């Protein structure tokens, strides 16, 4: 079967600063696959996610390449068709559950927006579907949560609600942009497991944005590693974590805390590795990286 | 809930008594004698003394205050010295006129303010936005009495389509049973009278409403702009909501808090503004009466008016808090 998503040589720049922030980024995602989009802060992970969802800030423009979803070029699609795909077939699990729910609307209203607007469900139908969704993301007392306002729920509960909302319309591709960074450590693991189990149950492909290789090892089938808006290395997770092909990848793996070997100590990425890589990338893409 | 209501009532009562006491003392300390304003030049000292005694002005300050408070509690606001009628019945007669004026101005300001703030948000980053901002800046800089004079020039002199003064054409006699002419004529479907009252109100209402509308536009538009870049709006936009729906359903209720609070404060200023605007249009409300009361040193009437303004102020604040809780669920407690 053909991949659900391929990105081909995607480039983007910030107009006001006249700076390229993505350079010829390519990646490909099979149906039902979870891909980790990994890189340190500023590597361009969110920019790729936003480009997929068509929500780039005005200042950021795509200067080349293509985003093919299910054979269609998202960037060339008429606005009407795009709007139909986005928010239904392609959805987002946001980073911060604190700010991603409207503080002034009840959970039920926010969870059922898509069902009512895009699927034309009636109020009662949407209510029943919302109940089922909340049960699926293991929320106890779903009736109470539906009637609640966001401030009455914990951060973990809110993220569960947002995951339920992201899966409400049976999407085929979910972008999860650092969905656990804003959460307590104890809750992070549960949310990771939940995303993985939802993804498996629905056969959904997931682009999982993270800066944490430990998270990648837990839930990703494949990895694309970014640095400075460029792809450093990509491949199946097991392969890449065991046999890294690039010195930067190896250094990153070494820099991960090893909970199984607390005596091993931490090894920050050596400056030499980074400066060598930057020199190499600057030459290849013709811009400072 | 009950506790907080009782709390507020106690605070309101203390506020009113405090306002009453301050005004009472102030009026008697500042120079100006109400009796001197009403007697004829040839009156004998005995006549003056008799008048002073009649209005209770011969006792000492504490006794006067105590008498006034006691009378107030039994519903007696005293007699107006200059108009020689009960203060309460004067207020009951004039207040409806001012209330209709003030609330019509508020309605105009809120409707216009909301409309332009939403329009300005819809039109952000287009040529329309600086246009709205510029007009708004102009409206912000012009006070109500200047609007009043400009309106008089425009619609009273150059294109004389609106009546310049008064509340209703004296030839219209509908036998009103209340003093709420606008509301009563509408409810009783006396459309000629309604149109006449409305046309008398048009200029003062616009003069009072425009500055408040400008404040609402300025504040709300800024808050909406901030709300429109929140994550929840982004997520809602992703769900396919139209821009207008994003503004009205997602952003407005979260953006409205500060505007609401300030509108409450500004509305009490607006009621203060009726004093001069009613004067300009000879509109028979409490504002116009207040000017006469002060000129005539009519102590009981001034006291009654100030208490009235104080009560309105308290009620407006209660209403603002209730509305804020309606829009912001985090302000509601069980
Ligand atoms: N709206 C914007 N204006 C200016 N620079 C931006 C904007 N969005 C992103 N960038 C720049 O693009 C780069 C990549 O950002 P981002 O995709 O958010 O990185 P990541 O999500 O990997 O941390 C950063 O250097 C950032 O400063
Ligand atoms: Mg990011």
XYZ file of C-alpha atoms in Angstrom, chain A:
289
model
C 0.000 0.000 0.000
C 1.089 3.562 -0.661
C 2.126 5.722 2.304
C -0.557 7.870 3.921
C 1.811 10.844 4.029
C 4.905 11.843 2.142
C 6.693 15.129 2.479
C 8.988 15.912 -0.440
C 11.807 18.427 -0.187
C 9.746 20.854 1.879
C 11.354 24.258 2.446
C 10.015 27.166 4.460
C 11.259 30.571 5.487
C 10.441 33.376 7.891
C 9.770 36.375 5.686
C 10.430 39.159 8.173
C 13.815 37.741 9.168
C 14.578 36.443 5.676
C 15.698 33.185 7.226
C 15.170 29.642 5.986
C 13.805 27.439 8.778
C 13.135 24.242 6.788
C 15.467 23.006 4.043
C 14.349 20.217 1.696
C 12.781 18.127 4.420
C 11.536 14.753 3.168
C 9.811 11.999 5.112
C 7.241 9.307 4.600
C 4.690 7.653 6.849
C 2.834 4.354 6.301
C -0.815 3.893 7.223
C -1.205 3.182 10.934
C 2.450 3.973 11.619
C 3.757 6.133 14.477
C 6.657 8.328 13.425
C 8.724 10.276 15.916
C 9.730 13.737 14.690
C 12.706 14.379 16.920
C 15.051 17.286 17.427
C 16.081 19.883 19.919
C 14.144 23.084 20.425
C 14.093 25.199 17.254
C 14.836 22.247 14.947
C 11.632 22.899 12.976
C 9.402 20.118 14.330
C 6.385 22.300 15.027
C 6.806 24.105 11.720
C 6.424 20.782 9.910
C 3.369 19.925 12.003
C 1.792 23.303 11.325
C 2.523 23.029 7.614
C 0.697 19.676 7.599
C -2.299 21.242 9.333
C -2.255 24.427 7.259
C -1.895 26.622 10.346
C 1.491 28.244 9.739
C 1.782 31.788 11.093
C 1.441 34.486 8.437
C 5.120 35.282 8.633
C 6.198 31.762 7.644
C 5.888 30.828 3.983
C 6.518 27.547 2.199
C 9.061 28.132 -0.547
C 9.203 24.698 -2.130
C 8.312 21.042 -1.999
C 5.098 19.092 -1.605
C 3.023 17.503 1.127
C 1.205 14.467 -0.241
C -1.618 13.107 1.875
C -3.202 9.951 0.502
C -1.963 10.831 -2.963
C -3.234 14.446 -2.931
C -0.934 17.455 -2.677
C -2.206 19.330 0.380
C -0.455 22.536 -0.648
C -2.172 22.588 -4.057
C -5.610 21.462 -2.870
C -8.540 23.887 -3.255
C -9.352 25.584 0.062
C -12.743 23.868 0.292
C -11.347 20.348 0.047
C -8.539 21.216 2.414
C -10.976 22.438 5.047
C -12.861 19.172 4.742
C -9.724 17.121 5.359
C -8.275 19.207 8.155
C -9.899 18.731 11.510
C -11.544 15.539 10.300
C -9.093 13.220 8.543
C -6.035 15.083 9.799
C -6.251 16.284 13.400
C -4.059 17.677 16.145
C -3.281 16.754 19.728
C -1.905 20.046 21.045
C 1.019 20.572 23.359
C -0.574 22.472 26.218
C -3.958 21.224 27.470
C -4.069 24.356 29.629
C -4.525 26.694 26.684
C -6.046 24.363 24.094
C -9.460 24.208 25.719
C -11.719 27.254 25.751
C -12.080 28.264 29.423
C -15.570 29.621 28.774
C -17.210 26.584 27.155
C -18.244 23.271 28.639
C -16.288 20.152 27.674
C -19.292 18.677 25.868
C -19.610 21.664 23.543
C -15.925 21.596 22.671
C -15.737 17.832 22.259
C -18.735 17.693 19.958
C -18.025 20.719 17.716
C -16.556 18.528 14.992
C -19.244 15.843 15.281
C -21.991 18.419 14.890
C -20.331 20.581 12.258
C -18.559 18.023 10.092
C -20.709 14.931 10.647
C -24.047 16.698 11.128
C -24.859 14.797 14.327
C -27.787 15.998 16.430
C -27.243 17.157 20.005
C -28.245 13.804 21.511
C -26.254 11.750 19.010
C -23.208 13.911 19.650
C -23.715 13.555 23.412
C -23.787 9.755 23.185
C -20.729 9.704 20.946
C -18.907 12.044 23.360
C -19.710 9.738 26.277
C -18.321 6.758 24.386
C -15.182 8.716 23.483
C -14.535 9.747 27.086
C -14.936 6.141 28.210
C -12.486 5.113 25.534
C -9.843 7.474 26.921
C -10.483 6.032 30.404
C -12.227 9.006 31.957
C -14.325 7.999 34.919
C -17.645 9.798 35.456
C -17.848 10.922 31.821
C -21.242 12.590 32.378
C -19.742 14.841 35.017
C -16.751 15.688 32.822
C -18.991 16.543 29.857
C -20.840 19.086 31.999
C -17.615 20.514 33.454
C -15.605 23.563 32.443
C -11.881 23.070 31.699
C -10.740 24.680 34.967
C -12.552 21.944 36.891
C -10.324 19.229 35.360
C -6.699 18.275 35.988
C -4.064 18.672 33.284
C -4.048 14.938 32.564
C -7.845 14.847 32.283
C -7.789 17.795 29.897
C -5.214 16.077 27.708
C -7.415 12.960 27.666
C -10.329 15.131 26.540
C -8.174 16.605 23.766
C -7.090 13.135 22.677
C -10.744 12.069 22.593
C -11.504 15.164 20.499
C -8.637 14.408 18.123
C -9.953 10.874 17.517
C -13.651 11.845 17.437
C -13.983 11.917 13.646
C -11.920 8.761 12.969
C -8.917 10.606 11.552
C -6.340 8.780 9.481
C -3.485 11.036 10.514
C -2.947 12.646 13.916
C -0.258 15.235 14.605
C 0.762 15.137 18.274
C 2.991 18.139 19.056
C 4.865 17.349 22.276
C 1.598 16.230 23.875
C 3.163 15.333 27.225
C 5.670 18.153 27.759
C 3.248 20.263 29.780
C 2.208 17.368 32.054
C 3.428 15.912 35.356
C 5.967 13.131 34.934
C 3.575 10.632 36.508
C 0.865 11.478 33.990
C 3.185 11.547 30.959
C 3.537 7.764 30.755
C -0.225 7.206 30.956
C -0.851 9.717 28.180
C 1.830 8.112 25.985
C 0.272 4.682 26.464
C -3.174 6.129 25.763
C -2.100 7.702 22.468
C -0.463 4.470 21.406
C -3.494 2.345 22.291
C -5.944 4.745 20.610
C -3.731 4.788 17.526
C -3.617 0.981 17.420
C -7.350 0.573 18.008
C -8.234 3.007 15.211
C -5.394 2.155 12.847
C -4.391 5.824 12.779
C -1.033 7.095 11.592
C 0.624 9.476 14.047
C 3.343 12.088 13.636
C 4.680 12.314 17.166
C 6.701 15.463 17.754
C 9.100 15.235 20.678
C 12.570 16.209 21.818
C 12.848 13.072 23.949
C 14.478 9.946 22.509
C 13.185 7.991 25.525
C 9.622 8.712 24.394
C 10.539 7.686 20.865
C 11.852 4.338 22.097
C 8.542 3.741 23.887
C 5.960 4.421 21.218
C 7.424 5.182 17.777
C 7.772 2.728 14.903
C 10.107 5.022 13.009
C 12.102 8.180 13.634
C 13.036 11.270 11.658
C 15.770 13.254 13.369
C 15.974 16.978 12.608
C 18.579 19.610 13.243
C 18.359 23.255 12.169
C 15.455 22.618 9.812
C 17.130 19.707 8.047
C 16.765 15.923 8.253
C 19.848 14.329 9.829
C 18.761 10.733 9.815
C 15.583 8.668 9.407
C 14.638 5.032 9.778
C 12.935 2.360 11.873
C 13.256 3.109 15.602
C 14.943 -0.122 16.689
C 17.423 0.138 13.862
C 18.344 3.735 14.495
C 18.636 3.495 18.270
C 20.846 0.429 18.062
C 22.873 1.324 14.962
C 22.888 5.105 14.668
C 24.290 6.210 11.307
C 25.268 9.769 12.219
C 27.635 10.902 14.987
C 24.984 13.381 16.207
C 22.424 10.588 16.571
C 24.896 8.478 18.519
C 25.777 11.407 20.781
C 22.065 12.094 21.418
C 21.488 8.487 22.392
C 24.458 8.619 24.735
C 23.102 11.817 26.251
C 19.858 10.099 27.281
C 19.589 9.320 30.997
C 19.746 5.548 31.514
C 17.295 4.612 34.246
C 18.491 1.031 34.031
C 22.082 2.119 34.728
C 22.020 5.112 37.084
C 25.776 4.798 37.674
C 26.540 5.363 33.988
C 26.321 9.157 34.343
C 25.290 11.752 31.717
C 27.161 12.446 28.494
C 26.191 15.775 26.942
C 26.503 15.962 23.174
C 30.150 16.961 22.522
C 30.643 20.411 20.972
C 32.889 18.885 18.316
C 30.085 16.694 16.979
C 27.729 19.663 16.671
C 30.196 22.043 15.036
C 31.254 19.402 12.515
C 27.599 18.694 11.673
C 26.780 22.395 11.315
C 29.693 22.931 8.968
C 28.543 19.989 6.889
C 24.882 21.152 6.794
C 25.776 24.752 5.961
C 27.748 23.524 2.984
C 24.997 21.170 1.803
C 22.100 23.670 2.076
C 23.999 26.867 1.314
C 22.878 28.744 4.454
C 24.100 29.100 8.010
C 22.743 26.244 10.151
